[in-house]
PDB file of C-alpha atoms in Angstrom:
ATOM      1  CA  UNK A   7       9.303   2.154 -10.633  1.00 47.00           C
ATOM      2  CA  UNK A   8       9.095  -0.779  -8.425  1.00 45.00           C
ATOM      3  CA  UNK A   9       5.892  -2.523  -8.159  1.00 48.00           C
ATOM      4  CA  UNK A  10       5.071  -5.041  -5.472  1.00 50.00           C
ATOM      5  CA  UNK A  11       3.002  -8.166  -5.724  1.00 43.00           C
ATOM      6  CA  UNK A  12      -0.329  -7.664  -7.483  1.00 42.00           C
ATOM      7  CA  UNK A  13      -3.008  -9.763  -5.940  1.00 42.00           C
ATOM      8  CA  UNK A  14      -6.484  -9.918  -7.335  1.00 42.00           C
ATOM      9  CA  UNK A  15      -5.710 -10.614 -10.919  1.00 41.00           C
ATOM     10  CA  UNK A  16      -8.390 -12.840 -12.127  1.00 41.00           C
ATOM     11  CA  UNK A  17      -9.327 -13.692  -8.398  1.00 40.00           C
ATOM     12  CA  UNK A  18     -12.922 -13.533  -7.574  1.00 42.00           C
ATOM     13  CA  UNK A  19     -13.974 -14.002  -4.129  1.00 46.00           C
ATOM     14  CA  UNK A  20     -17.643 -14.549  -2.946  1.00 47.00           C
ATOM     15  CA  UNK A  21     -19.642 -11.426  -3.852  1.00 52.00           C
ATOM     16  CA  UNK A  22     -16.593  -9.761  -5.291  1.00 56.00           C
ATOM     17  CA  UNK A  23     -16.398  -8.492  -9.034  1.00 63.00           C
ATOM     18  CA  UNK A  24     -13.098  -9.078 -10.739  1.00 79.00           C
ATOM     19  CA  UNK A  25     -11.062  -5.954 -10.775  1.00 79.00           C
ATOM     20  CA  UNK A  26      -8.943  -5.113 -14.010  1.00 86.00           C
ATOM     21  CA  UNK A  27      -5.312  -5.979 -13.916  1.00 90.00           C
ATOM     22  CA  UNK A  28      -2.980  -3.388 -12.613  1.00 91.00           C
ATOM     23  CA  UNK A  29       0.076  -4.937 -14.156  1.00 90.00           C
ATOM     24  CA  UNK A  30       0.914  -1.834 -16.188  1.00 94.00           C
ATOM     25  CA  UNK A  31       0.372   0.628 -13.218  1.00 95.00           C
ATOM     26  CA  UNK A  32       4.225   1.213 -12.841  1.00 93.00           C
ATOM     27  CA  UNK A  33       4.364   2.254 -16.407  1.00 94.00           C
ATOM     28  CA  UNK A  34       1.104   4.269 -16.445  1.00 97.00           C
ATOM     29  CA  UNK A  35       2.153   6.352 -13.334  1.00 97.00           C
ATOM     30  CA  UNK A  36       5.803   6.579 -14.803  1.00 94.00           C
ATOM     31  CA  UNK A  37       4.270   8.535 -17.648  1.00 95.00           C
ATOM     32  CA  UNK A  38       1.594  10.225 -15.830  1.00 96.00           C
ATOM     33  CA  UNK A  39       3.514  11.745 -12.801  1.00 97.00           C
ATOM     34  CA  UNK A  40       5.051  15.138 -13.179  1.00 96.00           C
ATOM     35  CA  UNK A  41       8.781  15.346 -13.472  1.00 93.00           C
ATOM     36  CA  UNK A  42      10.645  16.516 -10.371  1.00 93.00           C
ATOM     37  CA  UNK A  43       7.943  15.293  -7.852  1.00 96.00           C
ATOM     38  CA  UNK A  44      10.337  12.340  -6.579  1.00 97.00           C
ATOM     39  CA  UNK A  45      13.997  11.738  -6.873  1.00 96.00           C
ATOM     40  CA  UNK A  46      13.379   8.363  -8.500  1.00 94.00           C
ATOM     41  CA  UNK A  47      10.855   6.032  -9.194  1.00 95.00           C
ATOM     42  CA  UNK A  48       8.248   5.746  -6.685  1.00 96.00           C
ATOM     43  CA  UNK A  49       7.279   2.499  -4.781  1.00 96.00           C
ATOM     44  CA  UNK A  50       3.882   1.579  -6.007  1.00 95.00           C
ATOM     45  CA  UNK A  51       1.892  -1.241  -4.182  1.00 93.00           C
ATOM     46  CA  UNK A  52      -1.218  -2.666  -5.498  1.00 93.00           C
ATOM     47  CA  UNK A  53      -3.745  -4.904  -3.994  1.00 90.00           C
ATOM     48  CA  UNK A  54      -7.411  -5.662  -4.663  1.00 88.00           C
ATOM     49  CA  UNK A  55      -8.864  -2.343  -3.201  1.00 91.00           C
ATOM     50  CA  UNK A  56      -5.792   0.231  -3.289  1.00 94.00           C
ATOM     51  CA  UNK A  57      -2.812   1.503  -5.295  1.00 96.00           C
ATOM     52  CA  UNK A  58      -0.438   3.127  -2.913  1.00 96.00           C
ATOM     53  CA  UNK A  59       2.338   5.491  -4.527  1.00 97.00           C
ATOM     54  CA  UNK A  60       5.265   6.591  -2.082  1.00 97.00           C
ATOM     55  CA  UNK A  61       7.948   8.633  -3.343  1.00 97.00           C
ATOM     56  CA  UNK A  62      11.272   9.864  -2.241  1.00 97.00           C
ATOM     57  CA  UNK A  63      11.449  13.780  -1.877  1.00 97.00           C
ATOM     58  CA  UNK A  64      14.874  15.622  -2.627  1.00 95.00           C
ATOM     59  CA  UNK A  65      17.006  15.634   0.471  1.00 93.00           C
ATOM     60  CA  UNK A  66      17.286  18.610   2.789  1.00 93.00           C
ATOM     61  CA  UNK A  67      20.374  20.700   2.282  1.00 91.00           C
ATOM     62  CA  UNK A  68      20.192  22.626   5.770  1.00 91.00           C
ATOM     63  CA  UNK A  69      22.153  21.599   8.740  1.00 91.00           C
ATOM     64  CA  UNK A  70      20.118  20.918  11.976  1.00 92.00           C
ATOM     65  CA  UNK A  71      21.056  20.934  15.714  1.00 92.00           C
ATOM     66  CA  UNK A  72      19.811  17.477  16.323  1.00 93.00           C
ATOM     67  CA  UNK A  73      17.684  14.624  15.043  1.00 91.00           C
ATOM     68  CA  UNK A  74      14.526  16.128  16.472  1.00 94.00           C
ATOM     69  CA  UNK A  75      14.818  19.240  14.456  1.00 94.00           C
ATOM     70  CA  UNK A  76      15.685  17.144  11.259  1.00 94.00           C
ATOM     71  CA  UNK A  77      12.806  15.160  11.689  1.00 94.00           C
ATOM     72  CA  UNK A  78      10.593  18.101  12.212  1.00 95.00           C
ATOM     73  CA  UNK A  79      12.159  19.642   8.922  1.00 96.00           C
ATOM     74  CA  UNK A  80      11.479  16.343   7.108  1.00 96.00           C
ATOM     75  CA  UNK A  81       7.854  16.154   8.195  1.00 96.00           C
ATOM     76  CA  UNK A  82       7.346  19.796   7.330  1.00 96.00           C
ATOM     77  CA  UNK A  83       8.763  19.320   3.790  1.00 97.00           C
ATOM     78  CA  UNK A  84       6.442  16.312   3.243  1.00 97.00           C
ATOM     79  CA  UNK A  85       3.502  18.442   4.483  1.00 97.00           C
ATOM     80  CA  UNK A  86       4.497  21.117   1.962  1.00 97.00           C
ATOM     81  CA  UNK A  87       4.822  18.631  -0.848  1.00 97.00           C
ATOM     82  CA  UNK A  88       1.232  17.231   0.016  1.00 97.00           C
ATOM     83  CA  UNK A  89      -0.274  20.733  -0.048  1.00 97.00           C
ATOM     84  CA  UNK A  90       1.430  21.946  -3.176  1.00 97.00           C
ATOM     85  CA  UNK A  91       0.585  18.766  -5.180  1.00 97.00           C
ATOM     86  CA  UNK A  92      -3.073  18.161  -3.788  1.00 97.00           C
ATOM     87  CA  UNK A  93      -4.965  19.159  -6.978  1.00 97.00           C
ATOM     88  CA  UNK A  94      -2.724  17.242  -9.305  1.00 97.00           C
ATOM     89  CA  UNK A  95      -2.717  14.181  -7.121  1.00 97.00           C
ATOM     90  CA  UNK A  96      -6.463  14.302  -6.909  1.00 97.00           C
ATOM     91  CA  UNK A  97      -6.679  14.529 -10.731  1.00 97.00           C
ATOM     92  CA  UNK A  98      -4.105  11.757 -11.437  1.00 98.00           C
ATOM     93  CA  UNK A  99      -5.911   9.549  -8.801  1.00 97.00           C
ATOM     94  CA  UNK A 100      -9.266  10.174 -10.429  1.00 97.00           C
ATOM     95  CA  UNK A 101      -7.867   8.969 -13.652  1.00 97.00           C
ATOM     96  CA  UNK A 102      -6.306   5.939 -12.151  1.00 97.00           C
ATOM     97  CA  UNK A 103      -9.293   5.022 -10.150  1.00 96.00           C
ATOM     98  CA  UNK A 104     -11.160   4.904 -13.377  1.00 96.00           C
ATOM     99  CA  UNK A 105      -8.790   2.940 -15.219  1.00 96.00           C
ATOM    100  CA  UNK A 106      -7.784   0.265 -12.436  1.00 96.00           C
ATOM    101  CA  UNK A 107     -11.098   0.494 -10.327  1.00 95.00           C
ATOM    102  CA  UNK A 108      -9.009   0.743  -7.150  1.00 95.00           C
ATOM    103  CA  UNK A 109      -8.589   3.727  -4.795  1.00 95.00           C
ATOM    104  CA  UNK A 110      -5.352   5.463  -5.192  1.00 96.00           C
ATOM    105  CA  UNK A 111      -3.375   6.437  -2.020  1.00 96.00           C
ATOM    106  CA  UNK A 112      -0.296   8.781  -1.608  1.00 97.00           C
ATOM    107  CA  UNK A 113       2.814   9.149   0.413  1.00 97.00           C
ATOM    108  CA  UNK A 114       6.084  10.624   0.643  1.00 97.00           C
ATOM    109  CA  UNK A 115       9.508   9.724   2.208  1.00 97.00           C
ATOM    110  CA  UNK A 116      12.317  12.066   3.152  1.00 96.00           C
ATOM    111  CA  UNK A 117      15.375  10.746   5.173  1.00 93.00           C
ATOM    112  CA  UNK A 118      14.155   8.942   8.166  1.00 91.00           C
ATOM    113  CA  UNK A 119      10.346  10.151   7.659  1.00 94.00           C
ATOM    114  CA  UNK A 120       7.675   8.612   5.763  1.00 95.00           C
ATOM    115  CA  UNK A 121       4.194   9.742   5.692  1.00 95.00           C
ATOM    116  CA  UNK A 122       1.156   8.259   3.998  1.00 95.00           C
ATOM    117  CA  UNK A 123      -1.596  10.865   3.074  1.00 91.00           C
ATOM    118  CA  UNK A 124      -4.842   9.055   2.255  1.00 81.00           C
ATOM    119  CA  UNK A 125      -4.512   5.281   2.668  1.00 85.00           C
ATOM    120  CA  UNK A 126      -7.633   3.020   2.749  1.00 85.00           C
ATOM    121  CA  UNK A 127      -8.673   1.147   5.827  1.00 84.00           C
ATOM    122  CA  UNK A 128     -10.680  -1.846   4.458  1.00 84.00           C
ATOM    123  CA  UNK A 129     -12.753  -4.095   6.713  1.00 84.00           C
ATOM    124  CA  UNK A 130     -12.121  -7.611   6.619  1.00 83.00           C
ATOM    125  CA  UNK A 131     -14.433 -10.422   8.040  1.00 85.00           C
ATOM    126  CA  UNK A 132     -13.188 -13.463   9.620  1.00 87.00           C
ATOM    127  CA  UNK A 133     -14.374 -16.202  11.836  1.00 91.00           C
ATOM    128  CA  UNK A 134     -12.479 -17.115  14.870  1.00 91.00           C
ATOM    129  CA  UNK A 135     -12.687 -20.035  17.249  1.00 92.00           C
ATOM    130  CA  UNK A 136     -12.476 -19.620  21.047  1.00 93.00           C
ATOM    131  CA  UNK A 137      -8.700 -20.080  21.155  1.00 90.00           C
ATOM    132  CA  UNK A 138      -8.136 -17.267  18.680  1.00 92.00           C
ATOM    133  CA  UNK A 139     -10.659 -15.023  20.253  1.00 92.00           C
ATOM    134  CA  UNK A 140      -9.021 -15.649  23.619  1.00 92.00           C
ATOM    135  CA  UNK A 141      -5.718 -14.320  22.162  1.00 92.00           C
ATOM    136  CA  UNK A 142      -7.339 -11.107  20.944  1.00 93.00           C
ATOM    137  CA  UNK A 143      -9.118 -10.622  24.148  1.00 93.00           C
ATOM    138  CA  UNK A 144      -5.854 -10.941  26.088  1.00 93.00           C
ATOM    139  CA  UNK A 145      -4.230  -8.359  23.928  1.00 92.00           C
ATOM    140  CA  UNK A 146      -7.315  -6.033  24.625  1.00 92.00           C
ATOM    141  CA  UNK A 147      -7.327  -6.842  28.225  1.00 92.00           C
ATOM    142  CA  UNK A 148      -3.503  -6.025  28.606  1.00 92.00           C
ATOM    143  CA  UNK A 149      -4.044  -2.724  26.924  1.00 92.00           C
ATOM    144  CA  UNK A 150      -1.968  -3.619  23.818  1.00 90.00           C
ATOM    145  CA  UNK A 151      -5.172  -2.911  21.619  1.00 91.00           C
ATOM    146  CA  UNK A 152      -8.450  -1.095  22.234  1.00 95.00           C
ATOM    147  CA  UNK A 153     -10.686  -3.702  20.626  1.00 94.00           C
ATOM    148  CA  UNK A 154     -10.587  -7.154  19.090  1.00 93.00           C
ATOM    149  CA  UNK A 155     -10.379  -5.424  15.777  1.00 92.00           C
ATOM    150  CA  UNK A 156      -7.252  -3.448  16.824  1.00 92.00           C
ATOM    151  CA  UNK A 157      -5.820  -6.580  18.388  1.00 93.00           C
ATOM    152  CA  UNK A 158      -6.138  -8.560  14.904  1.00 93.00           C
ATOM    153  CA  UNK A 159      -4.596  -5.554  12.999  1.00 91.00           C
ATOM    154  CA  UNK A 160      -1.737  -5.535  15.648  1.00 92.00           C
ATOM    155  CA  UNK A 161      -1.172  -9.230  15.129  1.00 91.00           C
ATOM    156  CA  UNK A 162      -1.137  -9.024  11.305  1.00 90.00           C
ATOM    157  CA  UNK A 163       1.487  -6.207  11.548  1.00 89.00           C
ATOM    158  CA  UNK A 164       3.619  -8.177  13.903  1.00 89.00           C
ATOM    159  CA  UNK A 165       3.495 -11.279  11.603  1.00 89.00           C
ATOM    160  CA  UNK A 166       4.207  -8.949   8.613  1.00 85.00           C
ATOM    161  CA  UNK A 167       7.297  -7.521  10.331  1.00 85.00           C
ATOM    162  CA  UNK A 168       8.771 -10.954  11.509  1.00 84.00           C
ATOM    163  CA  UNK A 169       7.775 -12.950   8.413  1.00 86.00           C
ATOM    164  CA  UNK A 170       8.641 -10.434   5.639  1.00 83.00           C
ATOM    165  CA  UNK A 171      11.249 -12.618   3.837  1.00 84.00           C
ATOM    166  CA  UNK A 172       9.001 -15.467   3.884  1.00 86.00           C
ATOM    167  CA  UNK A 173       6.143 -13.334   2.582  1.00 83.00           C
ATOM    168  CA  UNK A 174       8.280 -12.039   0.019  1.00 85.00           C
ATOM    169  CA  UNK A 175       9.112 -15.628  -1.114  1.00 88.00           C
ATOM    170  CA  UNK A 176       5.353 -16.414  -1.090  1.00 88.00           C
ATOM    171  CA  UNK A 177       4.438 -13.404  -3.218  1.00 85.00           C
ATOM    172  CA  UNK A 178       7.180 -14.332  -5.744  1.00 89.00           C
ATOM    173  CA  UNK A 179       5.882 -17.869  -5.930  1.00 91.00           C
ATOM    174  CA  UNK A 180       2.288 -16.594  -6.408  1.00 88.00           C
ATOM    175  CA  UNK A 181       3.454 -14.299  -9.395  1.00 86.00           C
ATOM    176  CA  UNK A 182       4.902 -17.388 -10.815  1.00 89.00           C
ATOM    177  CA  UNK A 183       1.810 -19.347 -10.509  1.00 88.00           C
ATOM    178  CA  UNK A 184      -0.031 -16.489 -12.188  1.00 84.00           C
ATOM    179  CA  UNK A 185       2.472 -16.375 -14.967  1.00 86.00           C
ATOM    180  CA  UNK A 186       2.038 -20.105 -15.471  1.00 88.00           C
ATOM    181  CA  UNK A 187      -1.757 -19.887 -15.411  1.00 85.00           C
ATOM    182  CA  UNK A 188      -1.447 -17.212 -18.251  1.00 85.00           C
ATOM    183  CA  UNK A 189       0.826 -19.273 -20.445  1.00 89.00           C
ATOM    184  CA  UNK A 190      -1.302 -22.360 -20.002  1.00 86.00           C
ATOM    185  CA  UNK A 191      -4.026 -23.625 -22.398  1.00 84.00           C
ATOM    186  CA  UNK A 192      -7.176 -21.753 -22.796  1.00 79.00           C
ATOM    187  CA  UNK A 193      -9.921 -24.141 -21.635  1.00 75.00           C
ATOM    188  CA  UNK A 194     -12.755 -21.690 -22.082  1.00 65.00           C
TER     189      UNK A 194
END
């Protein structure tokens, strides 16, 4: 199982309780997920509020007339997986949510299709000065976004797409900082 950067370990923001570490989540899910659900270890992404599990489903063996038919079949297979595993996924999520104090979300990937089932949409409060608000308002006025909130989410996605390598290096550096903190002297 691959685990992405795990933010929130030991971090305590204003008014936020510290959440338990999810460093062992990949191992826990490896032991808990039924055999045969996915073709390999699922991708597991952890942040302060959510654990997202996305696995690759077995490849389709049928031949299709075109890409649209293949995409429809992939989407249908993912939908079937979602329905057939619903009760087990709910039980696994309930146990994981108790253990890690985070919501658990699911998704599946097949060929060129990826669908997420129950992901969280978490509100984030920010204060923006007039120049930043004007950027958001321009996106709204141009029809790129329906609201300032949508415009901000769009901007974050755009930055994530264009700065993924840099963000990956930053996450790696933060993991190293966390490791050094754990190895440092206990000043308590």
